[in-house]
Amino acid sequence: MVSISPFKEFRDECETALRDAMKKTYPHISFPHITLDFPPNPEFGELSSSMCFELAKQTAEKPREMADKIAKVIDIPQFPLTQSVEAAGGGYINFHVNLAEFFRLTLESARTLDTEYGYVRADKSRKIVVEHTSVNPVHPIHIGQARNPVLGDAIARILKARGHTVFRHYYIDDVGRQSAVIAYGYEKLGKPKFEEKPDHFIGVIYTITSCIMEVYRLKKAMEQATEENSELQQQLDDWMSVADDLKNKFPKLFTQLLDEINKDEDSESKVNNLIRGYESVDEKAKQLIREVCQLCMEGFKETLNRAKIFYDSWDWESDIVWSGDVVQILDKLKATPYVFQLGDILEFDADKVAKGLNLKQKLGLTENYELPSLTLVRADGTTLYTTRDIAYSLWKFQKAERIINVIGMEQTLSQMQLKLALYALGYAKQAENLIHFAYNLVRLPGYRMSGRRGRYITLDEVLNEAVKRAYDEVCKRSPHLSEEEKRRISNFVGIGAVKYALVEVDQSKPVVFTWDRVLDFEKNSAPYIQYSHARACSILKKASREPTEPDYSLLATPLERNIVLTLARFPEVFVDAAESLRPNAIADFVNALADNFNKFYNALPVIKAEPPELSDARLALVDAARMVFRNSLNLLGIEAPERM
RNA sequence: GGGCGGGUAGCCUAGCCAGGAUAGGGCACGAGCCUCCUAAGCUCGGGGUCGUGGGUUCAAAUCCCACCCCGCCCGCCA
């Protein structure tokens, strides 16, 4: 017999047993749902119910008396996976699994399903767009942003394994002010050719240009201020110190850009002209901005490919604008009662939608919280990011029935406004299927990373350092390997370590970046898990035989029990991770498996175990563990190596 | 001021949605383990007011209320 979810078979047995027993012993008591938990201690079995504590209220009995009665009437032979049932403690009902049967079911299921084991298909396969990364092409991807592609890629992989058709989209935000600033700087430098990685060079130009312009703007504002303004002064001081940094780091570029920008009477309006020109398909602006963005994107692709993160679609924001979709959506919005003119600008009344359609509770908002309105169109007629995102979202909904936007939690409000705009337009179904997967920031100790200020550690640097550190480790541990093999291993170890560190923590928690954290090659890290997988492979390779005559009743140690329970639960963990969008649940799970496996590895022989039936049973166990390591790591986009 | 998210040993973290038996791990620290399938490993040890105070409950890290601390958002930025 093969099960797609072995532990669930046992769980279902326990549930059926409890229902049957309740019918026999307490036919008149109603019990809406049966809860089964993992007991804290192996002596309490593998599943346990505390339902008697609750139900005892309806009888006059003590919970323990009820538990005794219920346990007594359960007909064990009817349940092949169940070894015994007993009442315990103050009123628990503990179920002990029939281990030999359970080993057989779990190991044979894994063996049969192999690359599919654990990947429980959803009842209904959906088309899902996962939009992730979408880093603006104005500076290299930094480690703060890198949490996005790693999480997004894992989510896409998990949903695909769940049986959905997943499209991974990258939204290239080339329409806003930032792209215009970098394009402006790039042109001022005479569209230089450069040797280094394009996104890195563009990041420098962007930061310097943006900084010079910011200093100008603030100085001007100070001059115009009638009285002393300490806030402005503070901002100016801040940017002046950024300018000093940049001048020291890039003296030639800085001076050159400063000179060129000085030649313009009003750099601000030049940039604004670019923004306007780009939106209205001015050929020169179009050519210039596309060129810069394209260059930067080449750099991104190089980095992301290296991290084994791929996309199905690269969506240019400008295409959405130029196609007329944005204007069309604006017209439709104007026809609703939720848009109003405020001076020269057009506003969207998000609160009115929430109130009018009675959505506040549904959106998790308190009734008296007033949602801020959203500016749709600037006084100069250009649109804003979220406005364009409305059109983009509807465009995505042409491809899929559900959209998951992997976007930082600082954009919660605008994502909410976006959703409300869909409601306002009458797309309630789409609005409900628009999911903001919000993740918390990655910070450097002491300060937040800032692209504009050039304060960041790039993903490239982190990957390089990780691979380098991994290389040193490989040389230390496996000096006999060929140079090529060492390089190959250090590559997947280093990159795996970085990805694992970013996916391991619950997405709602902030992560403070330290090298220590990311370059951890010990327990609770990708290398630790990869190593465990490699160990399993190594045993199987050395054994070089199939487990033809396993006797699962010989697997009697707690170490073996723990492994099989973990393996059997993988499908349930997977389903939860997929349904709740919690990739870190997979990371947690596979790390726990590695713990169990390494303890087993250390304590018990496999190949040399006697009798051969025990050796075969252990081989089957190791093989199943190998598959679950591999299948778990696949979900996280981390390589499962056969040796390292 | 309002909204959202977070607060679990020196540091990091799981468990919280669906309340149950002794709050799991990891790092760091101390003591051990390679004639034996890979020591990126294993064994043992100390280390906890689960932010604070109330409430609900037979039972609260978990649910409710209030408060405190940290972060983010409330822009004609994205």
XYZ file of C-alpha atoms (C1' of nucleotides) in Angstrom:
722
model
C 0.000 0.000 0.000
C 1.124 3.495 -0.827
C -0.025 6.686 0.831
C 0.557 10.222 -0.300
C 0.506 11.263 3.347
C 1.399 8.427 5.716
C 1.048 10.304 8.948
C -2.371 11.490 7.871
C -3.396 7.836 7.492
C -2.588 7.320 11.130
C -4.239 10.575 12.107
C -7.381 9.570 10.227
C -7.399 6.214 11.974
C -7.199 7.900 15.356
C -9.983 10.262 14.443
C -12.233 7.481 13.197
C -11.473 5.455 16.300
C -12.456 8.361 18.522
C -15.663 9.038 16.615
C -16.713 5.398 16.717
C -15.889 5.160 20.389
C -17.804 8.329 21.180
C -20.854 6.990 19.392
C -20.711 3.863 21.485
C -19.987 5.391 24.856
C -21.542 8.854 24.710
C -24.117 8.802 21.921
C -25.808 11.979 23.109
C -22.802 14.210 23.460
C -22.037 16.495 20.581
C -18.423 17.037 19.676
C -17.808 19.354 16.761
C -14.172 18.640 16.020
C -11.634 16.176 17.238
C -8.247 17.534 18.105
C -5.165 15.377 17.929
C -1.828 16.725 19.093
C 1.731 15.551 19.256
C 2.440 14.360 22.770
C 5.475 15.879 24.473
C 7.030 12.519 25.206
C 7.371 9.254 23.231
C 5.914 7.268 26.087
C 2.620 9.030 25.453
C 2.503 7.670 21.930
C 2.482 9.428 18.581
C -0.855 11.217 18.742
C -2.924 12.304 21.649
C -6.348 13.772 22.235
C -7.301 16.067 25.068
C -10.951 16.150 24.040
C -12.153 14.634 27.306
C -11.204 17.761 29.237
C -13.619 19.704 27.113
C -16.320 17.062 26.877
C -16.326 16.307 30.579
C -18.253 19.522 31.047
C -21.227 17.946 29.357
C -21.236 14.823 31.532
C -20.684 14.860 35.234
C -17.642 12.671 34.935
C -14.028 13.410 35.424
C -12.054 13.694 32.177
C -9.951 10.706 33.107
C -13.004 8.493 33.595
C -14.258 9.449 30.170
C -10.872 8.810 28.636
C -10.743 5.375 30.242
C -14.132 4.445 28.857
C -13.392 5.702 25.379
C -9.991 4.049 25.192
C -11.488 0.771 26.310
C -14.087 0.493 23.541
C -11.730 1.262 20.685
C -11.360 -1.818 18.537
C -7.648 -1.873 17.806
C -7.554 -4.720 15.252
C -9.765 -2.614 13.024
C -6.960 -0.073 12.677
C -3.850 -1.469 11.021
C -1.570 1.458 11.842
C -2.551 1.620 15.474
C -0.707 -0.431 18.051
C -2.541 0.537 21.205
C -4.670 3.189 22.859
C -4.609 4.196 26.464
C -5.969 6.806 28.788
C -3.308 8.779 30.604
C -2.697 11.708 32.893
C -5.726 13.718 33.839
C -7.720 12.636 30.816
C -5.633 12.268 27.715
C -6.221 9.516 25.186
C -2.900 8.412 23.750
C -2.482 6.545 20.496
C 0.582 4.447 19.833
C 1.424 3.770 16.236
C 2.132 0.271 15.014
C 5.717 1.033 14.159
C 6.487 -1.930 11.917
C 3.433 -1.233 9.782
C 4.126 2.458 9.844
C 7.709 2.010 8.705
C 6.525 -0.185 5.874
C 3.838 2.262 4.759
C 6.065 5.324 4.984
C 9.204 3.886 3.432
C 7.368 2.149 0.617
C 5.336 5.264 -0.097
C 8.463 7.375 -0.309
C 10.153 4.781 -2.456
C 7.224 4.581 -4.838
C 6.453 8.277 -5.082
C 10.142 9.232 -5.054
C 10.473 12.726 -6.566
C 6.788 13.357 -5.880
C 6.784 12.213 -2.266
C 5.476 14.936 -0.002
C 4.167 17.076 -2.825
C 0.476 16.641 -2.060
C -1.613 18.021 -4.915
C -4.285 20.599 -4.205
C -7.877 19.581 -4.921
C -8.079 22.280 -7.512
C -5.155 23.307 -9.654
C -5.037 27.051 -10.127
C -3.171 29.462 -12.288
C -1.125 31.662 -10.008
C 1.130 34.598 -10.722
C 3.894 35.068 -8.187
C 5.379 38.501 -8.686
C 8.602 38.829 -6.825
C 11.960 40.599 -6.653
C 10.957 43.566 -8.860
C 13.931 45.527 -7.593
C 14.074 48.914 -9.297
C 16.827 48.917 -11.917
C 18.776 51.800 -10.412
C 21.320 50.049 -8.223
C 22.459 46.476 -7.556
C 20.240 44.122 -5.589
C 21.272 44.498 -1.986
C 21.009 41.978 0.780
C 17.972 43.727 2.235
C 16.115 43.188 -1.013
C 17.506 39.695 -1.508
C 15.054 38.284 0.955
C 12.413 38.952 -1.684
C 13.654 36.736 -4.540
C 14.588 33.960 -2.146
C 11.156 33.952 -0.517
C 9.362 34.498 -3.809
C 11.213 31.723 -5.551
C 10.509 29.314 -2.695
C 6.816 30.211 -2.777
C 6.687 29.651 -6.523
C 8.384 26.282 -6.156
C 6.089 25.233 -3.340
C 2.920 26.225 -5.183
C 4.103 24.453 -8.298
C 4.724 21.304 -6.295
C 1.233 21.734 -4.888
C -0.047 21.224 -8.401
C -0.676 24.790 -9.447
C 0.432 26.408 -12.668
C 2.766 29.123 -11.487
C 4.040 32.102 -13.446
C 6.951 33.963 -11.936
C 6.854 37.609 -12.896
C 9.398 40.350 -12.464
C 7.917 43.842 -12.620
C 10.471 46.268 -13.976
C 9.640 49.645 -12.507
C 11.126 51.951 -15.096
C 8.487 54.677 -15.117
C 9.047 56.489 -11.858
C 11.362 59.225 -10.771
C 14.247 56.943 -9.875
C 14.706 55.710 -13.430
C 14.630 59.261 -14.681
C 17.326 60.271 -12.199
C 19.697 57.505 -13.208
C 18.998 58.146 -16.893
C 19.754 61.815 -16.343
C 23.060 61.024 -14.649
C 23.962 58.450 -17.269
C 23.393 60.933 -20.050
C 25.341 63.626 -18.248
C 28.329 61.279 -18.218
C 27.967 60.845 -21.954
C 26.573 57.299 -21.767
C 29.878 55.829 -20.656
C 30.972 52.308 -21.477
C 31.992 50.336 -18.445
C 33.906 47.210 -17.666
C 32.426 46.274 -14.307
C 29.080 44.647 -13.652
C 26.524 47.089 -15.071
C 24.149 47.218 -12.099
C 27.048 48.081 -9.808
C 28.211 50.933 -11.972
C 24.676 52.191 -12.424
C 24.209 52.089 -8.683
C 27.135 54.440 -8.251
C 25.896 56.879 -10.891
C 22.445 56.785 -9.382
C 23.590 57.463 -5.862
C 25.849 60.330 -6.849
C 23.276 61.955 -9.120
C 20.515 61.552 -6.625
C 22.682 62.912 -3.844
C 23.796 65.998 -5.770
C 20.201 66.772 -6.696
C 19.004 66.264 -3.161
C 21.622 68.659 -1.814
C 20.563 71.257 -4.407
C 16.935 70.853 -3.558
C 17.528 71.193 0.162
C 19.798 74.229 -0.236
C 17.165 75.920 -2.332
C 14.473 75.109 0.169
C 16.639 76.558 2.931
C 17.093 79.784 1.004
C 13.389 80.109 0.461
C 12.495 79.327 4.041
C 11.668 82.552 5.821
C 12.673 81.343 9.225
C 15.133 78.830 10.524
C 14.168 75.263 9.736
C 16.032 72.687 11.769
C 14.449 69.767 10.008
C 15.691 70.936 6.635
C 19.088 71.624 8.128
C 19.278 68.134 9.497
C 18.337 66.614 6.172
C 20.930 68.740 4.457
C 23.593 67.679 6.928
C 22.650 64.080 6.330
C 22.973 64.394 2.563
C 26.156 66.439 2.827
C 27.757 63.582 4.727
C 26.570 61.154 2.056
C 28.128 63.489 -0.516
C 31.441 63.470 1.372
C 31.457 59.697 1.417
C 30.788 59.505 -2.277
C 33.371 62.117 -3.104
C 35.986 60.070 -1.259
C 35.003 56.784 -2.755
C 34.467 57.911 -6.341
C 36.375 61.206 -6.697
C 36.540 61.243 -10.496
C 32.931 60.297 -11.146
C 31.640 62.600 -8.464
C 33.481 65.655 -9.799
C 32.485 64.877 -13.346
C 28.821 64.521 -12.470
C 28.842 67.604 -10.281
C 30.335 69.677 -13.101
C 27.856 68.385 -15.639
C 24.828 68.797 -13.406
C 25.998 72.322 -12.531
C 25.695 73.211 -16.193
C 21.956 72.729 -15.965
C 20.047 75.658 -14.617
C 17.421 73.410 -13.114
C 18.276 69.722 -12.946
C 15.007 69.027 -11.176
C 12.900 70.086 -14.115
C 15.144 68.139 -16.496
C 14.357 65.022 -14.533
C 10.681 65.897 -14.464
C 10.767 66.373 -18.217
C 12.239 62.926 -18.532
C 9.481 61.408 -16.411
C 6.842 63.165 -18.471
C 8.557 62.382 -21.733
C 8.861 58.732 -20.876
C 5.205 58.364 -19.985
C 4.123 60.147 -23.154
C 6.408 58.042 -25.358
C 8.926 60.716 -26.235
C 11.392 58.785 -28.401
C 14.499 60.278 -26.888
C 13.404 59.706 -23.308
C 12.234 56.247 -24.216
C 15.501 55.284 -25.819
C 17.576 56.680 -22.973
C 15.703 55.247 -20.029
C 15.246 51.854 -21.635
C 18.944 51.697 -22.343
C 19.911 52.312 -18.738
C 17.297 49.970 -17.325
C 18.229 47.266 -19.774
C 21.851 47.498 -18.718
C 20.969 47.263 -15.075
C 18.636 44.338 -15.679
C 21.470 42.431 -17.348
C 23.358 42.716 -14.097
C 20.331 41.531 -12.107
C 19.821 38.533 -14.333
C 23.428 37.510 -13.877
C 23.088 37.630 -10.099
C 19.720 35.897 -9.975
C 20.758 33.167 -12.412
C 23.721 32.501 -10.238
C 21.368 32.043 -7.297
C 19.245 29.701 -9.453
C 16.299 32.057 -9.372
C 14.433 32.275 -12.667
C 11.409 34.050 -14.091
C 8.749 33.339 -16.680
C 8.004 36.935 -17.527
C 9.738 40.301 -17.375
C 7.046 42.951 -17.258
C 8.002 46.536 -18.087
C 5.903 49.041 -16.242
C 6.288 51.384 -19.186
C 4.605 48.829 -21.458
C 1.549 48.973 -19.233
C 1.511 52.756 -19.545
C 2.176 52.859 -23.276
C -0.446 50.218 -24.028
C -3.081 52.636 -22.807
C -4.126 50.319 -19.983
C -3.390 52.927 -17.345
C -5.485 55.626 -19.040
C -8.284 53.167 -19.546
C -8.276 52.168 -15.880
C -8.191 55.828 -14.874
C -11.241 56.543 -17.002
C -13.065 53.655 -15.432
C -12.085 54.795 -11.965
C -13.250 58.334 -12.704
C -16.654 56.945 -13.520
C -16.960 55.494 -10.005
C -18.085 57.568 -7.032
C -14.734 56.964 -5.365
C -12.543 59.400 -7.267
C -12.406 63.127 -6.715
C -10.450 66.120 -7.901
C -8.380 67.920 -5.300
C -6.994 71.046 -6.887
C -4.951 69.828 -9.812
C -4.609 66.278 -8.643
C -6.847 63.264 -8.843
C -7.516 61.345 -5.644
C -8.895 57.891 -4.952
C -11.038 57.668 -1.837
C -10.022 54.263 -0.492
C -11.940 54.778 2.708
C -15.175 55.419 0.895
C -14.821 52.105 -0.916
C -14.108 50.233 2.282
C -17.072 51.832 3.981
C -19.429 51.656 1.012
C -18.757 48.010 0.280
C -18.466 47.126 3.942
C -14.963 45.730 3.604
C -13.162 46.939 6.690
C -13.695 43.871 8.767
C -12.827 41.642 5.867
C -9.576 43.524 5.376
C -8.766 43.261 9.049
C -9.249 46.939 9.785
C -11.066 48.500 12.689
C -14.280 50.253 11.659
C -13.267 53.714 12.801
C -9.871 53.664 11.138
C -9.946 56.018 8.219
C -7.912 54.867 5.243
C -5.889 57.652 3.637
C -6.807 58.539 0.095
C -4.435 57.758 -2.743
C -3.162 60.206 -5.310
C -3.743 58.776 -8.770
C -2.510 61.569 -11.020
C -0.029 64.378 -10.301
C -0.728 68.009 -11.126
C 1.484 67.669 -14.196
C -0.628 64.797 -15.461
C 1.804 61.959 -14.761
C 0.658 58.898 -12.876
C 1.965 57.393 -9.678
C 3.298 53.968 -8.949
C 0.186 52.569 -7.321
C -2.025 53.918 -10.102
C -0.009 52.005 -12.636
C -0.031 48.999 -10.349
C -3.826 48.891 -10.599
C -3.587 48.468 -14.345
C -0.721 46.010 -13.973
C -2.680 43.911 -11.488
C -5.623 43.618 -13.837
C -3.217 42.715 -16.615
C -1.845 39.923 -14.448
C -5.357 38.723 -13.741
C -5.779 38.040 -17.442
C -3.188 35.298 -17.020
C -4.141 33.876 -13.667
C -6.896 33.651 -11.141
C -4.665 34.407 -8.202
C -1.824 36.841 -7.740
C 0.734 36.754 -5.003
C 2.767 39.920 -4.702
C 5.966 39.432 -2.759
C 6.475 42.957 -1.503
C 7.948 44.399 1.678
C 5.597 45.087 4.534
C 6.323 48.815 4.341
C 3.975 48.795 1.355
C 1.037 47.338 3.249
C -1.046 50.473 2.924
C -0.535 50.943 -0.792
C -1.249 47.266 -1.396
C -4.462 47.742 0.552
C -5.358 50.768 -1.542
C -4.617 48.790 -4.668
C -6.956 46.051 -3.540
C -9.656 48.597 -2.769
C -9.252 50.095 -6.224
C -10.031 46.674 -7.673
C -13.156 46.517 -5.530
C -14.094 50.007 -6.659
C -13.807 48.915 -10.272
C -16.116 46.005 -9.625
C -13.408 43.339 -9.589
C -14.316 41.896 -6.211
C -13.250 38.380 -7.099
C -9.850 39.574 -8.268
C -9.452 41.758 -5.206
C -9.998 38.734 -3.012
C -7.411 36.795 -4.960
C -4.816 39.515 -4.735
C -2.473 38.478 -1.980
C 0.172 40.695 -0.517
C 2.907 38.429 0.801
C 4.500 40.921 3.153
C 7.938 40.349 4.547
C 9.927 42.334 7.047
C 13.055 44.292 6.304
C 16.616 43.153 6.435
C 18.655 45.756 8.260
C 22.297 46.265 8.897
C 23.185 46.497 12.565
C 22.419 50.072 13.558
C 20.875 51.354 10.361
C 18.512 50.586 7.532
C 19.877 49.931 4.092
C 19.293 52.752 1.674
C 19.672 52.513 -2.067
C 19.505 56.258 -2.512
C 22.234 56.847 0.017
C 24.383 54.067 -1.343
C 24.334 52.382 2.048
C 23.984 48.738 1.248
C 25.749 45.438 1.006
C 25.057 43.888 -2.383
C 23.821 40.377 -2.899
C 26.807 39.839 -5.193
C 29.217 40.681 -2.381
C 27.424 38.337 -0.035
C 27.401 35.481 -2.545
C 31.072 36.036 -3.343
C 32.065 36.050 0.284
C 29.930 32.994 1.029
C 31.431 31.014 -1.837
C 34.908 32.088 -0.832
C 34.376 31.008 2.760
C 32.883 27.746 1.550
C 35.934 27.192 -0.633
C 38.237 27.561 2.362
C 36.123 25.026 4.228
C 36.179 22.551 1.347
C 39.946 22.816 1.070
C 40.251 22.173 4.782
C 37.865 19.234 4.853
C 38.416 17.596 1.506
C 41.914 18.477 0.296
C 41.972 15.417 -1.950
C 39.241 16.707 -4.275
C 40.040 18.152 -7.663
C 40.077 21.902 -8.032
C 37.007 21.780 -10.230
C 35.130 19.700 -7.674
C 36.134 22.089 -4.899
C 34.815 25.027 -6.897
C 31.580 23.272 -7.667
C 30.981 22.327 -4.035
C 31.879 25.707 -2.617
C 29.488 27.301 -5.074
C 26.393 25.401 -4.001
C 27.398 25.453 -0.346
C 27.944 29.222 -0.270
C 24.856 30.090 -2.253
C 22.760 27.569 -0.356
C 23.896 29.058 2.944
C 22.825 32.544 1.904
C 19.435 31.431 0.622
C 18.745 29.336 3.689
C 19.604 32.202 6.030
C 17.101 34.425 4.226
C 14.280 31.899 4.069
C 14.697 30.289 7.475
C 13.171 33.047 9.583
C 9.455 33.788 9.638
C 8.852 36.418 6.983
C 7.087 38.767 9.394
C 10.161 39.047 11.599
C 12.906 41.507 10.891
C 16.331 40.160 10.038
C 19.474 41.964 11.061
C 22.193 41.213 8.589
C 25.482 40.003 9.988
C 28.079 37.995 8.138
C 27.992 35.472 10.933
C 24.382 34.801 10.361
C 24.556 34.277 6.640
C 27.867 32.460 6.483
C 26.944 29.824 9.024
C 28.027 26.386 7.880
C 27.103 24.557 11.045
C 23.821 23.229 12.374
C 20.646 24.895 11.176
C 22.144 25.942 7.879
C 21.949 24.823 4.269
C 25.389 23.193 4.402
C 24.333 21.157 7.435
C 21.322 19.835 5.548
C 23.246 19.360 2.323
C 25.842 17.453 4.287
C 23.182 15.199 5.768
C 21.861 14.502 2.289
C 25.356 13.738 1.056
C 25.873 11.358 3.956
C 22.704 9.492 3.060
C 23.848 9.264 -0.550
C 27.225 8.054 0.579
C 25.744 5.168 2.548
C 23.573 4.114 -0.362
C 26.472 4.297 -2.741
C 28.717 2.235 -0.511
C 26.015 -0.336 0.062
C 25.431 -0.583 -3.692
C 22.502 -2.940 -3.299
C 18.745 -2.697 -3.078
C 17.016 -3.375 0.226
C 15.377 -6.551 -1.001
C 14.378 -8.167 2.252
C 13.733 -5.500 4.865
C 12.211 -6.501 8.168
C 10.764 -3.274 9.540
C 9.946 -4.824 12.881
C 13.681 -4.754 13.594
C 13.753 -0.960 13.518
C 13.236 -0.576 17.206
C 15.317 2.363 18.420
C 13.944 5.830 19.230
C 16.371 7.228 16.656
C 14.742 5.243 13.862
C 11.290 6.033 15.164
C 12.011 9.750 15.111
C 13.186 9.632 11.530
C 10.213 7.731 10.223
C 7.789 10.013 12.046
C 9.473 13.017 10.501
C 9.450 11.477 7.036
C 5.795 10.522 7.392
C 4.830 14.038 8.387
C 6.549 15.714 5.462
C 3.365 15.758 3.317
C 1.399 17.454 6.092
C 4.136 20.000 6.660
C 4.239 20.662 2.944
C 0.490 21.218 2.705
C 0.600 23.662 5.578
C 3.568 25.518 4.091
C 1.788 25.785 0.744
C -1.600 26.795 2.086
C -0.263 29.281 4.622
C 2.570 30.473 2.386
C 5.243 29.723 4.945
C 8.434 28.648 3.216
C 10.256 28.804 6.516
C 8.164 25.846 7.675
C 9.993 23.740 5.090
C 13.357 25.040 6.271
C 12.463 24.198 9.855
C 11.252 20.783 8.915
C 14.243 19.739 6.881
C 16.597 20.986 9.561
C 14.791 18.819 12.106
C 15.119 15.867 9.754
C 18.845 16.513 9.504
C 19.073 16.504 13.305
C 17.302 13.171 13.493
C 19.305 11.720 10.662
C 22.706 12.726 12.003
C 21.960 11.292 15.432
C 20.960 8.050 13.757
C 24.012 8.131 11.504
C 26.298 8.551 14.435
C 24.781 5.853 16.606
C 23.794 2.993 14.324
C 25.466 1.071 11.500
C 23.525 0.608 8.281
C 25.544 -1.439 5.830
C 27.113 -3.632 8.458
C 24.003 -4.024 10.561
C 23.047 -7.593 11.410
C 20.961 -9.474 10.434
C 20.700 -8.529 6.747
C 16.970 -7.882 7.170
C 17.807 -5.092 9.619
C 20.465 -3.711 7.291
C 17.927 -3.705 4.481
C 15.331 -1.966 6.619
C 17.854 0.719 7.570
C 18.895 1.109 3.969
C 15.273 1.729 3.044
C 15.070 4.274 5.844
C 18.181 6.074 4.632
C 16.904 6.065 1.076
C 13.577 7.577 2.118
C 15.392 10.206 4.178
C 17.536 10.999 1.157
C 14.418 11.620 -0.917
C 12.839 13.859 1.676
C 16.052 15.877 2.026
C 16.157 16.305 -1.716
C 12.459 17.107 -2.106
C 12.578 19.639 0.737
C 15.698 21.367 -0.533
C 14.157 21.529 -4.008
C 11.275 23.529 -2.572
C 13.736 26.075 -1.221
C 15.797 26.206 -4.379
C 18.830 24.769 -2.601
C 20.940 22.095 -4.274
C 20.968 18.615 -2.737
C 24.493 17.327 -3.450
C 25.523 13.677 -3.538
C 28.806 14.468 -1.946
C 30.637 17.412 -0.471
C -1.866 61.193 16.938
C -3.740 56.813 13.997
C -2.768 52.064 11.555
C 0.208 47.560 10.706
C 4.073 44.070 12.273
C 7.403 42.296 15.961
C 8.966 41.373 21.490
C 10.511 33.631 23.747
C 18.160 32.369 27.863
C 24.174 36.784 26.481
C 22.754 36.522 20.900
C 19.460 34.090 17.029
C 15.106 31.235 16.561
C 10.512 27.222 16.616
C 5.888 26.816 18.789
C 0.862 31.337 18.555
C -3.888 31.042 13.320
C -6.923 25.596 15.135
C -5.116 26.663 24.043
C -3.307 20.738 26.787
C 1.350 16.747 29.905
C 8.464 18.772 31.465
C 8.516 25.816 26.217
C 11.832 22.729 21.349
C 16.441 24.087 18.407
C 20.919 26.769 17.137
C 25.201 30.258 18.213
C 28.487 31.330 22.121
C 30.524 28.788 26.757
C 32.489 24.055 29.594
C 33.647 18.502 29.251
C 34.141 14.295 25.995
C 33.918 11.228 20.874
C 37.343 9.781 14.379
C 41.571 1.602 13.681
C 34.035 2.071 12.414
C 28.821 4.090 6.274
C 31.837 11.906 5.219
C 33.799 15.169 12.564
C 30.090 20.809 7.831
C 28.939 15.489 12.616
C 27.720 13.137 17.619
C 27.316 12.821 23.297
C 26.948 15.314 28.119
C 26.521 20.068 30.961
C 24.964 24.897 32.834
C 21.775 29.023 30.912
C 14.167 30.976 30.588
C 9.903 36.724 34.823
C 7.707 33.350 26.883
C 7.733 42.426 27.068
C 4.336 44.062 31.623
C -0.354 43.872 34.158
C -5.229 42.118 34.174
C -9.097 38.725 32.203
C -11.350 34.017 30.028
C -10.470 28.643 31.073
C -10.032 22.494 34.499
C -5.599 24.264 31.486
C -2.520 30.364 28.456
C 3.881 31.513 25.087
C -0.864 30.506 22.404
C -7.398 33.542 23.124
C -9.425 38.743 25.014
C -8.391 43.814 27.176
C -4.961 47.607 28.697
C -0.129 49.310 28.788
C 5.413 49.384 27.610
C 9.527 48.849 24.073
C 11.358 48.299 18.805
C 10.409 48.699 13.490
C 7.438 50.255 9.425
C 3.486 53.176 7.164
C 0.095 57.507 7.124
C 4.241 61.545 0.092
C 1.894 65.063 -6.228
C 8.273 58.577 -3.649
C 8.453 53.475 -4.860
